[in-house]
Amino acid sequence: MSEGKLTLKDYIKAMGPGAIMSAAIIGPGTVTTASQQGALYGFTSLWILLVACVIAYFFQEPAMRISIGCKESVMVGVREHLSPGVAKFLWIVIFVGSIAFQAGNLSGASMALEYFVPGTSNLMWAVVMSLLAFIIVMLNRYKVIENVNQVLILMMVFAFVLTAFTSGPDIGDLVTEGFSFKIPGGNAVLAVSLLATTVTPNLVLGYSAFLRKKYADSQTPARDIKLAKADLGLNMFVTFLITGSIIVCSATVIHPTGKEITSAADMATQLVPLLGRFAGILFSIGLWAAAISSVLYHVSIHNTLFPTAFHVDEDPKAKHNLAVVAAVVLIPVILIAFLGQSPVQLIIAAQALNGIALPMVCVICWILCNKKDLLGTYANNLRQNIVMGCVTVLTTIFALNALISVGKSILAMF
């Protein structure tokens, strides 16, 4: 394939992995956090969200050079060039996180569907959504997962952006307050929570796995890396657009009333008396798309990450891979059936592991990207080392905040 001038058609064909990552970031947790930020502090969180999306881009960028440049996934790089034990630990972190937060994702999808079909069971919808995700993953066709996520992203753009537009924000206040570069209400913990929900340890590992599927037969890595950068950059902007729209809507409609937002479903309910049922419907559509995309992401990454971490057969139909995927599908449904949600202890454990793993993943990618025997001409230059150093420092701050929050949660139990 020629490395000649790239066309618009080339960029459109390259779209996909970035959309999957955008869809993975915007789950019910992100929708809830953004709604709370807007309700409490108006537009003032927008600049923090923009910073978070820029960090998310540079956090994932090394995966392009490793996965496309040297045709290895990041997890394989960790296992073969650092330590098999570290690779296994990272998978355990991601697995525990998937179990803990998948119940929340399923509950978010169920709440959105119950909005349209009142009186239906949360558990029933959780089972339906889990089976849907399992079937899509078992088709073992990357293009299906890519296309489904692109549709879900378009649904979120339509639903949340239109809802924000309908709310009628003051553009002058949006710009002056949203980009004042002040900590909202002086609440640094809540501000960092918006950053933390946008940058998680599984991003770069999951993104790398999807890049390997998209560019498995790449003959022009430099060209494909350029295309991947455009795809990821566009979709991190879309992440900002969608999440920012939620903040804008909440800031415009809920903030002046002084009402409290405790969940994404609560946000949809609050919109009805203020903007009408149409806004509630739109927001619920967006919430469902956000929830089911996160459900699909957490199910789809494990039949790739598990075998590469443990160096076993990578066939998705292999018994060990089926068992892992089945566990990610079934355990959250069981938790919902008996508890209605993930147990607090499991969520705390997942948050603690994420807090430890996030800076670890940054350091690992930094080390891998400086191994010239692995990456050759795609190894880090000075500018890339400076950027990765800044990202590592910032993610370490996120991690410390997460661990402090976990500590407070543990103390609150006694």
mmCIF file of C-alpha atoms in Angstrom, residues 16 23 32 36 50-51 83-84 92 130 166 171 212 270 326 328 359 365 401:
data_model
loop_
_atom_site.group_PDB
_atom_site.id
_atom_site.type_symbol
_atom_site.label_atom_id
_atom_site.label_comp_id
_atom_site.label_asym_id
_atom_site.label_seq_id
_atom_site.Cartn_x
_atom_site.Cartn_y
_atom_site.Cartn_z
ATOM 1 C CA GLY A 16 -13.225 3.008 14.960
ATOM 2 C CA ALA A 23 -17.714 5.024 24.390
ATOM 3 C CA THR A 32 -23.390 11.154 37.017
ATOM 4 C CA GLN A 36 -23.141 16.661 39.733
ATOM 5 C CA LEU A 50 -10.916 19.646 28.524
ATOM 6 C CA VAL A 51 -7.647 18.991 30.383
ATOM 7 C CA SER A 83 7.563 -8.971 33.781
ATOM 8 C CA PRO A 84 4.912 -11.694 33.371
ATOM 9 C CA ILE A 92 -6.462 -8.723 37.731
ATOM 10 C CA SER A 130 -25.612 -8.687 29.372
ATOM 11 C CA THR A 166 -32.555 22.863 24.348
ATOM 12 C CA ILE A 171 -22.919 31.462 25.844
ATOM 13 C CA ARG A 212 -4.055 -4.763 16.963
ATOM 14 C CA GLN A 270 -35.146 16.392 37.113
ATOM 15 C CA ALA A 326 -18.788 -15.473 31.084
ATOM 16 C CA VAL A 328 -17.629 -10.689 33.485
ATOM 17 C CA PRO A 359 0.541 5.581 37.454
ATOM 18 C CA CYS A 365 4.293 2.647 28.778
ATOM 19 C CA ASN A 401 -6.655 11.245 45.375
#
